[in-house]
Tab-separated table of C-alpha atoms and ligand atoms in Angstrom:
chain	number	residue	atom	x	y	z
A	43	MET	CA	0.000	-0.162	0.121
A	44	GLY	CA	1.580	3.985	-0.853
A	45	ASN	CA	0.966	6.443	1.572
A	46	MET	CA	-1.957	6.568	2.478
A	47	ARG	CA	-4.051	10.039	0.718
A	48	ILE	CA	-6.660	12.203	3.059
A	49	LEU	CA	-8.480	15.240	2.602
A	50	VAL	CA	-9.362	17.195	6.125
A	51	LEU	CA	-12.239	19.255	6.252
A	52	GLY	CA	-12.383	23.309	7.946
A	53	SER	CA	-10.078	25.526	8.396
A	54	GLY	CA	-10.526	25.207	12.737
A	55	GLY	CA	-8.134	24.532	15.546
A	56	ARG	CA	-10.065	20.800	15.702
A	57	GLU	CA	-8.463	20.470	11.710
A	58	HIS	CA	-5.068	21.201	12.505
A	59	VAL	CA	-5.014	18.876	15.281
A	60	PHE	CA	-6.153	16.666	12.756
A	61	ILE	CA	-3.483	16.898	10.307
A	62	TRP	CA	-1.052	17.416	13.025
A	63	LYS	CA	-2.145	13.982	14.811
A	64	LEU	CA	-1.464	12.317	10.901
A	65	SER	CA	1.284	14.608	10.280
A	66	LEU	CA	2.930	12.231	13.421
A	67	SER	CA	1.878	8.962	12.173
A	68	LYS	CA	5.152	6.605	11.262
A	69	HIS	CA	3.340	5.940	8.088
A	70	GLN	CA	3.875	8.933	6.857
A	71	PRO	CA	0.799	9.637	4.805
A	72	VAL	CA	0.288	12.985	2.553
A	73	LEU	CA	-2.185	15.373	3.860
A	74	PHE	CA	-4.286	18.085	2.279
A	75	ALA	CA	-6.445	21.046	4.473
A	76	ALA	CA	-9.735	22.316	2.561
A	77	PRO	CA	-9.394	25.557	3.175
A	78	GLY	CA	-6.602	24.675	6.104
A	79	ASN	CA	-5.197	27.522	8.213
A	80	ALA	CA	-1.596	28.620	8.392
A	81	GLY	CA	-0.776	25.580	10.836
A	82	THR	CA	-2.114	22.941	8.641
A	83	ALA	CA	0.105	25.056	5.297
A	84	GLU	CA	3.147	23.296	7.876
A	85	LEU	CA	2.111	19.912	7.367
A	86	ALA	CA	0.165	19.756	4.520
A	87	THR	CA	-1.138	21.158	1.306
A	88	ASN	CA	-3.817	24.416	2.112
A	89	VAL	CA	-6.659	23.203	-0.613
A	90	ASP	CA	-8.656	27.075	-1.776
A	91	LEU	CA	-12.015	25.139	-1.261
A	92	ASP	CA	-15.119	25.050	0.561
A	93	VAL	CA	-15.884	22.218	2.691
A	94	ASN	CA	-20.106	23.099	1.494
A	95	ASP	CA	-18.585	23.182	-1.851
A	96	PHE	CA	-19.562	19.233	-2.982
A	97	ASP	CA	-18.590	19.203	-6.189
A	98	GLY	CA	-15.076	21.328	-5.703
A	99	ILE	CA	-14.112	17.952	-2.754
A	100	GLY	CA	-15.163	15.352	-5.198
A	101	LYS	CA	-13.411	16.695	-8.308
A	102	PHE	CA	-10.406	17.091	-6.129
A	103	CYS	CA	-10.983	13.995	-4.622
A	104	THR	CA	-10.359	12.142	-8.125
A	105	ASP	CA	-7.891	14.181	-9.820
A	106	ASN	CA	-5.389	13.677	-6.163
A	107	GLN	CA	-6.415	9.848	-5.507
A	108	ILE	CA	-7.613	10.895	-2.220
A	109	GLU	CA	-8.432	7.563	-0.343
A	110	VAL	CA	-9.913	9.267	2.656
A	111	LEU	CA	-11.948	12.529	3.872
A	112	ILE	CA	-12.236	13.932	7.434
A	113	PRO	CA	-14.791	16.912	7.294
A	114	GLY	CA	-14.114	18.393	11.121
A	115	SER	CA	-17.328	20.377	10.943
A	116	GLU	CA	-20.673	19.471	10.779
A	117	ASP	CA	-22.454	21.576	8.222
A	118	PRO	CA	-20.941	19.148	4.703
A	119	LEU	CA	-22.642	15.979	7.311
A	120	VAL	CA	-25.940	17.416	7.660
A	121	ASN	CA	-26.029	18.632	4.159
A	122	GLY	CA	-25.183	15.304	2.443
A	123	ILE	CA	-21.762	14.637	2.141
A	124	VAL	CA	-21.078	11.063	3.261
A	125	ASP	CA	-24.693	10.331	0.389
A	126	TYR	CA	-23.464	12.586	-2.203
A	127	PHE	CA	-19.549	10.300	-2.126
A	128	GLU	CA	-21.749	7.608	-2.391
A	129	GLU	CA	-24.107	8.196	-5.434
A	130	ARG	CA	-20.468	8.775	-7.534
A	131	GLU	CA	-19.345	5.197	-9.173
A	132	GLU	CA	-15.978	7.763	-9.103
A	133	LEU	CA	-15.858	8.768	-5.094
A	134	LYS	CA	-17.806	5.330	-3.549
A	135	HIS	CA	-14.519	4.201	-2.544
A	136	ILE	CA	-13.623	7.386	-1.140
A	137	PHE	CA	-13.895	6.318	2.898
A	138	ILE	CA	-15.430	9.628	4.507
A	139	LEU	CA	-14.745	9.562	8.666
A	140	GLY	CA	-18.725	10.888	9.568
A	141	PRO	CA	-22.860	9.419	9.280
A	142	ASN	CA	-24.064	9.907	6.414
A	143	LYS	CA	-27.377	12.593	6.069
A	144	LYS	CA	-29.861	10.732	7.656
A	145	LEU	CA	-27.810	10.396	11.139
A	146	ALA	CA	-26.400	13.568	10.757
A	147	GLN	CA	-29.893	14.430	12.029
A	148	LEU	CA	-29.264	13.916	15.633
A	149	GLU	CA	-27.171	17.200	15.234
A	150	GLY	CA	-29.190	19.147	12.361
A	151	SER	CA	-32.549	18.342	13.575
A	152	LYS	CA	-33.517	18.812	17.571
A	153	ASP	CA	-36.694	17.595	17.060
A	154	PHE	CA	-35.000	14.481	15.511
A	155	ALA	CA	-32.818	13.675	17.966
A	156	LYS	CA	-35.318	14.482	20.586
A	157	ASP	CA	-37.608	12.146	18.342
A	158	PHE	CA	-34.285	8.848	18.438
A	159	MET	CA	-33.924	9.676	22.598
A	160	MET	CA	-37.409	9.296	23.590
A	161	ASP	CA	-37.315	6.685	21.019
A	162	ASN	CA	-34.614	4.729	23.490
A	163	ARG	CA	-35.653	6.016	26.813
A	164	ILE	CA	-32.221	8.343	27.016
A	165	PRO	CA	-32.356	10.778	29.605
A	166	THR	CA	-32.752	14.353	28.443
A	167	ALA	CA	-35.171	16.998	29.449
A	168	GLY	CA	-38.858	16.760	29.194
A	169	TYR	CA	-39.277	18.867	26.168
A	170	ARG	CA	-42.243	19.861	23.257
A	171	THR	CA	-42.071	21.015	19.395
A	172	PHE	CA	-43.725	22.915	17.858
A	173	VAL	CA	-44.491	23.916	13.990
A	174	ARG	CA	-44.439	27.448	13.360
A	175	SER	CA	-48.593	27.846	13.053
A	176	GLU	CA	-48.469	26.834	16.115
A	177	PHE	CA	-47.187	30.203	17.532
A	178	PRO	CA	-50.194	30.099	19.853
A	179	GLN	CA	-49.433	27.159	21.953
A	180	ALA	CA	-45.791	27.915	22.072
A	181	VAL	CA	-46.809	31.244	24.183
A	182	ASP	CA	-49.191	28.923	25.861
A	183	PHE	CA	-46.836	26.276	26.611
A	184	ILE	CA	-44.912	29.179	28.370
A	185	MET	CA	-47.611	31.023	30.391
A	186	GLN	CA	-48.531	27.907	31.888
A	187	ARG	CA	-44.777	27.704	33.302
A	188	PRO	CA	-42.217	28.996	35.228
A	189	GLY	CA	-38.719	28.943	33.867
A	190	PRO	CA	-35.929	29.023	33.292
A	191	TYR	CA	-36.778	28.989	29.923
A	192	VAL	CA	-34.964	26.292	27.264
A	193	LEU	CA	-35.780	27.140	23.514
A	194	LYS	CA	-33.397	25.489	20.773
A	195	ALA	CA	-34.224	26.109	16.672
A	196	ASP	CA	-34.897	22.696	15.453
A	197	GLY	CA	-32.082	23.185	12.873
A	198	LEU	CA	-28.785	24.065	12.782
A	199	ALA	CA	-28.047	27.910	13.948
A	200	ALA	CA	-24.385	28.454	13.845
A	201	GLY	CA	-24.127	27.699	17.060
A	202	LYS	CA	-26.744	31.012	18.251
A	203	GLY	CA	-30.367	28.899	17.734
A	204	VAL	CA	-30.533	27.927	21.521
A	205	VAL	CA	-31.737	30.959	24.238
A	206	ILE	CA	-32.439	30.367	27.716
A	207	VAL	CA	-34.116	32.877	29.835
A	208	ASP	CA	-36.217	33.240	33.114
A	209	ASP	CA	-38.359	35.678	32.119
A	210	PRO	CA	-42.145	34.403	30.736
A	211	GLU	CA	-41.818	38.071	28.634
A	212	GLU	CA	-38.290	37.633	27.493
A	213	ALA	CA	-39.504	33.656	26.236
A	214	LEU	CA	-41.419	35.329	24.885
A	215	GLY	CA	-40.017	37.867	23.162
A	216	TYR	CA	-37.421	34.666	21.334
A	217	LEU	CA	-40.708	33.038	20.517
A	218	ARG	CA	-41.740	35.572	18.646
A	219	GLU	CA	-37.989	36.560	16.709
A	220	MET	CA	-37.888	32.551	15.949
A	221	MET	CA	-41.277	31.716	14.856
A	222	ILE	CA	-43.150	34.957	13.508
A	223	LYS	CA	-40.030	37.097	12.381
A	224	GLU	CA	-37.842	33.728	11.427
A	225	LYS	CA	-34.861	35.106	12.238
A	226	PHE	CA	-32.951	31.443	11.252
A	227	GLY	CA	-34.891	31.303	8.621
A	228	SER	CA	-35.884	27.262	7.830
A	229	ALA	CA	-33.856	26.367	11.032
A	230	THR	CA	-37.073	27.669	12.872
A	231	ASP	CA	-39.835	25.942	11.782
A	232	LYS	CA	-39.905	24.039	14.274
A	233	LEU	CA	-39.218	24.710	17.845
A	234	ILE	CA	-38.273	23.365	20.627
A	235	ILE	CA	-39.423	23.988	24.186
A	236	GLU	CA	-37.092	22.521	27.084
A	237	GLU	CA	-36.783	21.299	30.787
A	238	PHE	CA	-33.747	23.579	32.546
A	239	ILE	CA	-31.793	21.136	33.167
A	240	PRO	CA	-29.160	23.058	35.885
A	241	GLY	CA	-26.045	20.429	36.248
A	242	ILE	CA	-22.242	21.219	34.860
A	243	GLU	CA	-21.133	20.479	31.804
A	244	PHE	CA	-19.147	17.847	30.178
A	245	SER	CA	-17.940	16.369	26.696
A	246	LEU	CA	-18.112	12.530	26.058
A	247	PHE	CA	-16.846	11.028	22.402
A	248	ALA	CA	-16.967	7.706	21.147
A	249	ILE	CA	-15.730	6.978	17.758
A	250	SER	CA	-17.533	4.108	14.988
A	251	ASP	CA	-16.888	2.325	12.412
A	252	GLY	CA	-20.160	0.997	11.914
A	253	PHE	CA	-20.402	-1.928	13.860
A	254	ASN	CA	-18.277	-1.145	17.512
A	255	TYR	CA	-17.000	1.540	18.876
A	256	LYS	CA	-14.582	2.948	21.384
A	257	ILE	CA	-14.808	5.585	23.855
A	258	LEU	CA	-11.987	8.802	23.779
A	259	PRO	CA	-10.863	10.691	26.741
A	260	VAL	CA	-13.856	12.933	28.330
A	261	ALA	CA	-13.486	16.000	27.799
A	262	LYS	CA	-15.343	19.591	29.247
A	263	ASP	CA	-14.797	23.489	27.583
A	264	TYR	CA	-14.944	26.730	28.651
A	265	LYS	CA	-17.554	28.635	26.402
A	266	ARG	CA	-17.592	32.109	27.784
A	267	ILE	CA	-15.104	34.765	26.973
A	268	GLY	CA	-15.777	36.105	30.133
A	269	GLU	CA	-13.546	34.193	33.521
A	270	GLY	CA	-15.727	32.435	36.053
A	271	ASP	CA	-18.088	31.722	32.789
A	272	THR	CA	-19.702	34.902	32.805
A	273	GLY	CA	-20.500	37.298	29.276
A	274	LEU	CA	-21.041	35.518	26.134
A	275	ASN	CA	-20.985	31.869	24.813
A	276	THR	CA	-17.747	32.094	22.204
A	277	GLY	CA	-16.788	28.647	20.191
A	278	GLY	CA	-15.076	27.848	23.541
A	279	MET	CA	-12.260	29.848	25.107
A	280	GLY	CA	-10.558	26.563	26.615
A	281	ALA	CA	-10.617	22.571	27.301
A	282	VAL	CA	-9.233	20.278	30.028
A	283	SER	CA	-9.367	16.439	28.938
A	284	PRO	CA	-9.851	14.124	31.122
A	285	VAL	CA	-12.271	15.576	33.939
A	286	PRO	CA	-12.459	14.800	37.617
A	287	PHE	CA	-15.772	14.784	38.614
A	288	VAL	CA	-16.825	12.368	36.349
A	289	ASP	CA	-15.285	9.778	37.602
A	290	GLN	CA	-16.164	5.754	37.282
A	291	ARG	CA	-19.496	5.650	38.389
A	292	VAL	CA	-20.312	8.176	36.339
A	293	MET	CA	-19.089	6.959	33.675
A	294	ARG	CA	-20.470	3.712	34.578
A	295	GLN	CA	-24.084	5.342	34.201
A	296	ALA	CA	-22.961	7.458	30.985
A	297	MET	CA	-22.089	4.187	29.232
A	298	GLU	CA	-25.704	2.173	30.250
A	299	TYR	CA	-27.994	4.815	30.214
A	300	ILE	CA	-26.758	6.911	27.148
A	301	VAL	CA	-24.026	5.478	25.127
A	302	GLU	CA	-24.911	1.879	24.661
A	303	PRO	CA	-28.938	2.594	24.138
A	304	THR	CA	-27.650	5.420	21.203
A	305	PHE	CA	-25.214	3.298	19.351
A	306	GLU	CA	-28.604	0.419	20.429
A	307	GLY	CA	-31.038	2.766	18.408
A	308	PHE	CA	-28.327	3.205	14.993
A	309	GLU	CA	-28.694	-0.655	14.438
A	310	GLU	CA	-32.746	0.062	15.408
A	311	LEU	CA	-32.306	2.331	12.543
A	312	GLY	CA	-30.607	-0.481	10.866
A	313	GLU	CA	-28.080	2.766	9.591
A	314	PRO	CA	-24.571	2.114	10.806
A	315	TYR	CA	-22.732	4.853	12.172
A	316	VAL	CA	-19.710	5.158	10.764
A	317	GLY	CA	-17.826	8.296	12.838
A	318	PHE	CA	-17.441	10.322	15.979
A	319	VAL	CA	-20.691	10.903	17.637
A	320	PHE	CA	-20.142	13.503	20.134
A	321	PHE	CA	-22.272	13.588	23.833
A	322	GLY	CA	-23.027	17.140	25.480
A	323	LEU	CA	-24.255	15.610	28.710
A	324	ILE	CA	-24.571	17.612	31.845
A	325	LYS	CA	-23.859	16.427	35.375
A	326	GLY	CA	-26.882	17.295	37.503
A	327	ARG	CA	-27.905	15.456	41.366
A	328	LYS	CA	-28.868	12.139	39.413
A	329	SER	CA	-26.655	10.447	36.234
A	330	PRO	CA	-26.125	12.611	33.364
A	331	MET	CA	-28.493	13.647	30.492
A	332	VAL	CA	-27.986	14.595	26.593
A	333	ILE	CA	-28.257	17.881	26.423
A	334	GLU	CA	-27.091	17.775	22.398
A	335	TYR	CA	-25.696	15.240	20.044
A	336	ASN	CA	-23.289	16.253	17.488
A	337	VAL	CA	-21.436	14.311	15.069
A	338	ARG	CA	-18.050	15.354	15.006
A	339	MET	CA	-15.706	15.853	17.147
A	340	GLY	CA	-15.851	18.701	19.609
A	341	ASP	CA	-13.520	22.315	19.030
A	342	PRO	CA	-11.516	22.631	21.775
A	343	GLU	CA	-11.803	19.868	22.957
A	344	THR	CA	-10.559	18.062	20.128
A	345	GLU	CA	-6.802	19.992	21.151
A	346	VAL	CA	-7.313	17.429	25.211
A	347	VAL	CA	-8.227	15.187	23.446
A	348	PHE	CA	-6.687	13.806	20.215
A	349	PRO	CA	-3.020	14.443	21.864
A	350	LEU	CA	-4.179	12.264	24.085
A	351	ILE	CA	-4.361	9.362	22.119
A	352	LYS	CA	-1.237	7.714	22.068
A	353	SER	CA	-2.483	5.034	18.562
A	354	ASP	CA	-1.216	6.252	15.257
A	355	PHE	CA	-3.901	7.570	13.326
A	356	VAL	CA	-3.539	6.563	9.743
A	357	GLU	CA	-3.740	3.328	12.107
A	358	LEU	CA	-7.247	3.909	13.473
A	359	ILE	CA	-8.270	5.066	10.260
A	360	GLU	CA	-7.633	1.595	9.031
A	361	ALA	CA	-9.224	-0.546	11.171
A	362	LEU	CA	-12.046	2.088	11.153
A	363	ARG	CA	-12.126	1.849	7.094
A	364	ASP	CA	-12.041	-2.260	7.721
A	365	ARG	CA	-14.483	-2.612	10.666
A	366	LYS	CA	-12.094	-3.584	12.387
A	367	LEU	CA	-12.226	-1.190	15.327
A	368	ASP	CA	-12.763	-4.313	17.826
A	369	THR	CA	-9.074	-5.317	16.914
A	370	PHE	CA	-7.331	-1.974	17.333
A	371	ASN	CA	-5.723	-1.190	20.689
A	372	LEU	CA	-6.404	2.087	20.926
A	373	GLU	CA	-4.218	3.082	23.745
A	374	PHE	CA	-4.565	6.842	25.719
A	375	GLU	CA	-1.727	8.878	27.373
A	376	ASP	CA	-2.052	8.550	30.949
A	377	GLY	CA	-2.251	12.463	32.509
A	378	PHE	CA	-4.276	15.478	32.135
A	379	CYS	CA	-3.893	17.545	28.732
A	380	THR	CA	-5.031	21.441	28.871
A	381	THR	CA	-5.854	24.331	25.837
A	382	VAL	CA	-5.856	27.676	26.352
A	383	PHE	CA	-7.632	30.026	23.073
A	384	THR	CA	-5.997	32.948	22.784
A	385	VAL	CA	-8.548	35.365	20.981
A	386	SER	CA	-8.949	38.448	18.893
A	387	GLY	CA	-9.464	41.595	21.045
A	388	GLY	CA	-13.633	41.937	20.395
A	389	TYR	CA	-14.192	38.341	20.273
A	390	PRO	CA	-17.200	36.693	19.882
A	391	ASP	CA	-18.798	40.635	19.376
A	392	GLU	CA	-16.709	41.964	15.844
A	393	TYR	CA	-12.813	42.351	15.835
A	394	GLU	CA	-10.747	43.091	13.512
A	395	LYS	CA	-8.591	40.443	11.348
A	396	GLY	CA	-5.503	40.644	9.323
A	397	ILE	CA	-3.176	42.086	12.444
A	398	SER	CA	0.428	40.513	12.657
A	399	ILE	CA	1.266	37.489	15.137
A	400	SER	CA	4.529	37.089	15.797
A	401	ILE	CA	5.356	33.630	18.443
A	402	GLY	CA	8.410	32.647	20.863
A	403	GLU	CA	10.028	29.796	21.682
A	404	VAL	CA	6.949	27.538	22.446
A	405	LYS	CA	8.255	24.739	25.303
A	406	ASP	CA	6.435	21.280	26.488
A	407	GLY	CA	3.349	22.012	24.077
A	408	VAL	CA	2.203	22.644	20.899
A	409	LEU	CA	-0.163	25.429	19.328
A	410	PHE	CA	-3.254	24.517	17.263
A	411	HIS	CA	-3.521	27.744	14.454
A	412	ALA	CA	-7.307	28.744	14.242
A	413	GLY	CA	-8.449	32.087	13.227
A	414	THR	CA	-5.081	31.934	11.135
A	415	LYS	CA	-3.125	32.389	7.352
A	416	LYS	CA	-0.312	33.615	6.073
A	417	SER	CA	0.052	36.940	4.710
A	418	GLY	CA	3.748	37.727	1.624
A	419	SER	CA	5.359	35.888	4.745
A	420	ASP	CA	3.956	37.148	7.711
A	421	LEU	CA	1.643	35.271	10.494
A	422	VAL	CA	-2.075	37.026	11.155
A	423	THR	CA	-4.771	36.347	12.204
A	424	ASN	CA	-8.074	35.450	10.542
A	425	GLY	CA	-10.628	34.873	13.013
A	426	GLY	CA	-11.952	35.165	16.383
A	427	ARG	CA	-10.142	32.232	18.081
A	428	VAL	CA	-6.577	32.820	16.836
A	429	ILE	CA	-4.319	30.482	18.543
A	430	ALA	CA	-5.025	26.976	21.301
A	431	SER	CA	-2.084	26.327	23.439
A	432	THR	CA	-2.534	22.916	24.314
A	433	ALA	CA	0.147	21.123	26.764
A	434	ILE	CA	0.338	17.637	28.534
A	435	ALA	CA	2.030	16.947	32.501
A	436	ASP	CA	0.710	14.764	34.603
A	437	SER	CA	-1.398	16.340	37.021
A	438	LEU	CA	-3.564	19.692	35.435
A	439	SER	CA	-1.788	22.307	36.994
A	440	ASP	CA	0.919	21.346	35.323
A	441	ALA	CA	-0.405	20.958	32.075
A	442	LEU	CA	-2.605	24.332	32.934
A	443	SER	CA	1.071	26.204	33.893
A	444	LYS	CA	2.976	24.877	30.804
A	445	SER	CA	-0.538	26.052	28.686
A	446	TYR	CA	-0.035	29.416	30.072
A	447	ALA	CA	3.497	29.362	29.754
A	448	ASN	CA	3.326	28.987	25.623
A	449	ALA	CA	0.384	31.421	25.296
A	450	GLU	CA	2.747	34.451	27.052
A	451	LYS	CA	4.519	33.089	23.858
A	452	ILE	CA	1.973	33.941	21.201
A	453	GLN	CA	2.290	38.144	20.546
A	454	PHE	CA	-1.338	40.077	18.862
A	455	ASP	CA	-2.549	43.522	19.549
A	456	GLY	CA	-5.867	42.637	20.900
A	457	LYS	CA	-4.749	39.422	22.288
A	458	TYR	CA	-7.381	37.766	25.030
A	459	TYR	CA	-7.385	34.725	26.884
A	460	ARG	CA	-9.429	33.210	30.154
A	461	LYS	CA	-6.681	33.409	33.414
A	462	ASP	CA	-9.109	30.630	35.055
A	463	ILE	CA	-9.614	27.964	32.119
A	464	GLY	CA	-9.502	24.416	34.286
A	465	GLN	CA	-9.251	26.130	37.907
A	466	ASP	CA	-12.933	24.925	38.389
A	467	LEU	CA	-11.710	21.504	38.363
A	468	ILE	CA	-8.418	21.682	40.042
A	469	ASN	CA	-11.159	22.699	42.772
A	470	ILE	CA	-12.811	19.698	42.794
A	471	ILE	CA	-9.841	18.076	42.596
A	472	LYS	CA	-8.796	19.912	46.341
A	473	GLU	CA	-11.676	19.283	48.020
A	474	ASN	CA	-11.887	15.522	46.546
A	475	ASN	CA	-8.245	15.025	48.285
A	476	ALA	CA	-9.729	17.255	51.319
B	1383	LIG	P1	-27.091	23.097	22.602
B	1383	LIG	O1	-26.862	24.113	21.182
B	1383	LIG	O2	-28.159	21.842	22.942
B	1383	LIG	O3	-25.737	22.422	23.165
B	1383	LIG	O4	-27.768	24.296	24.179
B	1383	LIG	C1	-26.116	25.693	23.892
B	1383	LIG	C2	-26.079	25.590	25.633
B	1383	LIG	O5	-27.494	24.798	25.676
B	1383	LIG	C3	-25.273	23.934	26.256
B	1383	LIG	O6	-24.251	24.193	25.913
B	1383	LIG	C4	-25.687	24.269	27.542
B	1383	LIG	O7	-24.947	24.943	28.228
B	1383	LIG	C5	-27.389	24.854	27.548
B	1383	LIG	N1	-28.152	23.897	27.471
B	1383	LIG	C6	-29.121	23.533	26.321
B	1383	LIG	N2	-29.794	22.559	26.773
B	1383	LIG	C7	-30.367	22.797	28.227
B	1383	LIG	C8	-31.257	22.435	29.168
B	1383	LIG	N3	-31.784	21.744	29.042
B	1383	LIG	N4	-31.175	23.129	30.094
B	1383	LIG	C9	-29.856	23.486	30.831
B	1383	LIG	N5	-28.658	23.946	29.890
B	1383	LIG	C10	-29.250	24.333	28.606
B	1384	LIG	N1	-17.095	22.842	22.420
B	1384	LIG	C1	-18.549	22.727	21.532
B	1384	LIG	C2	-18.341	22.274	19.945
B	1384	LIG	O1	-17.871	21.612	19.323
B	1384	LIG	O2	-19.491	21.994	19.817
């Protein structure tokens, strides 16, 4: 066999991690990223293609003998890239690490995900779905019960389709925006109102070849812009893996009540699920519940989960492609992995792009690029989340010290990062040891 030719779709930190992990393989794969960023450009060939341009991607794959396609984000999967490739003689041999359009609805339609969980008795918040013509019923529903109110657009809304408010008047305002003013277009043809679940969130990942699955290290991300989890939601300001409060008991509950029934549910649908399943879970006083499914890895979770994978990524892909994940020895590093995202001033509101970045000597860690690009020979910012600083150590506090030391080496005007990533977990570890 020649060197495996792999195309990764996307341009974020997650996609840089995939390329980085592949570049460490002893099988020396030939790597492409579309569209990629300045980080992927160091290890792969960047290709100027949009992740939803299936014709362009298909043609690129044929012209360049691509054997494996790894979509980083959900949109090409939800838009049916797997079905597109399967339907074409010249593309159907290409292995895609992701589910087909039907199963991608797990992320693409919250109503589908909720039905799936009900059918399979998977613990999740109680809910009701309203179609647009049921606006008056949705209003009554809110008026009849106390807050907090969790309103969710059924479809993809660029991460903005969920609002949580305490005040019923405010909830009705959002309801009107989503259902009547069609703020998110067809994403709110249906709207879900669900019960608020108090608790602490974590991310659980499984990888599946359609017949067998394995669990990856658990992670926690930090979504808010401000310290102490305050302020606006972002794409993610940092992450930690594994998560101290997810002990063996929580893990056993998650496996028994959530992960196993999920894969049994896929079997019942008669659809082999290939790719990553991201379980967004919440741990309250009782056993964990599902907040959402995603059909891809998380970002920035990938920046802490993948560095903990010891096994060769090319060999893992071969095992997935050959449906031999059950006999594959998937090994992990001990210790903790942490990442801290440096972001553009102003993010997640408006921010400037094209600001020069300089990077000093990085020790004991690795930088994953997200919003970066090359402008001539200069490295410049090209997005809100710019570079993630990842490190591994035996203890969580040592990993964080290294992540922060390297984050200091990244310089650009307006640079901001949260100083408290992982601090809540350090406190939990201290309490457990007290
Ligand atoms: P989602 O897009 O479904 O993940 O929702 C976005 C965020 O809203 C989640 O990460 C949670 O922080 C929060 N959230 C969603 N649903 C609920 C719920 N039922 N109870 C409490 N928090 C929720
Ligand atoms: N970190 C959450 C996500 O990737 O959706």
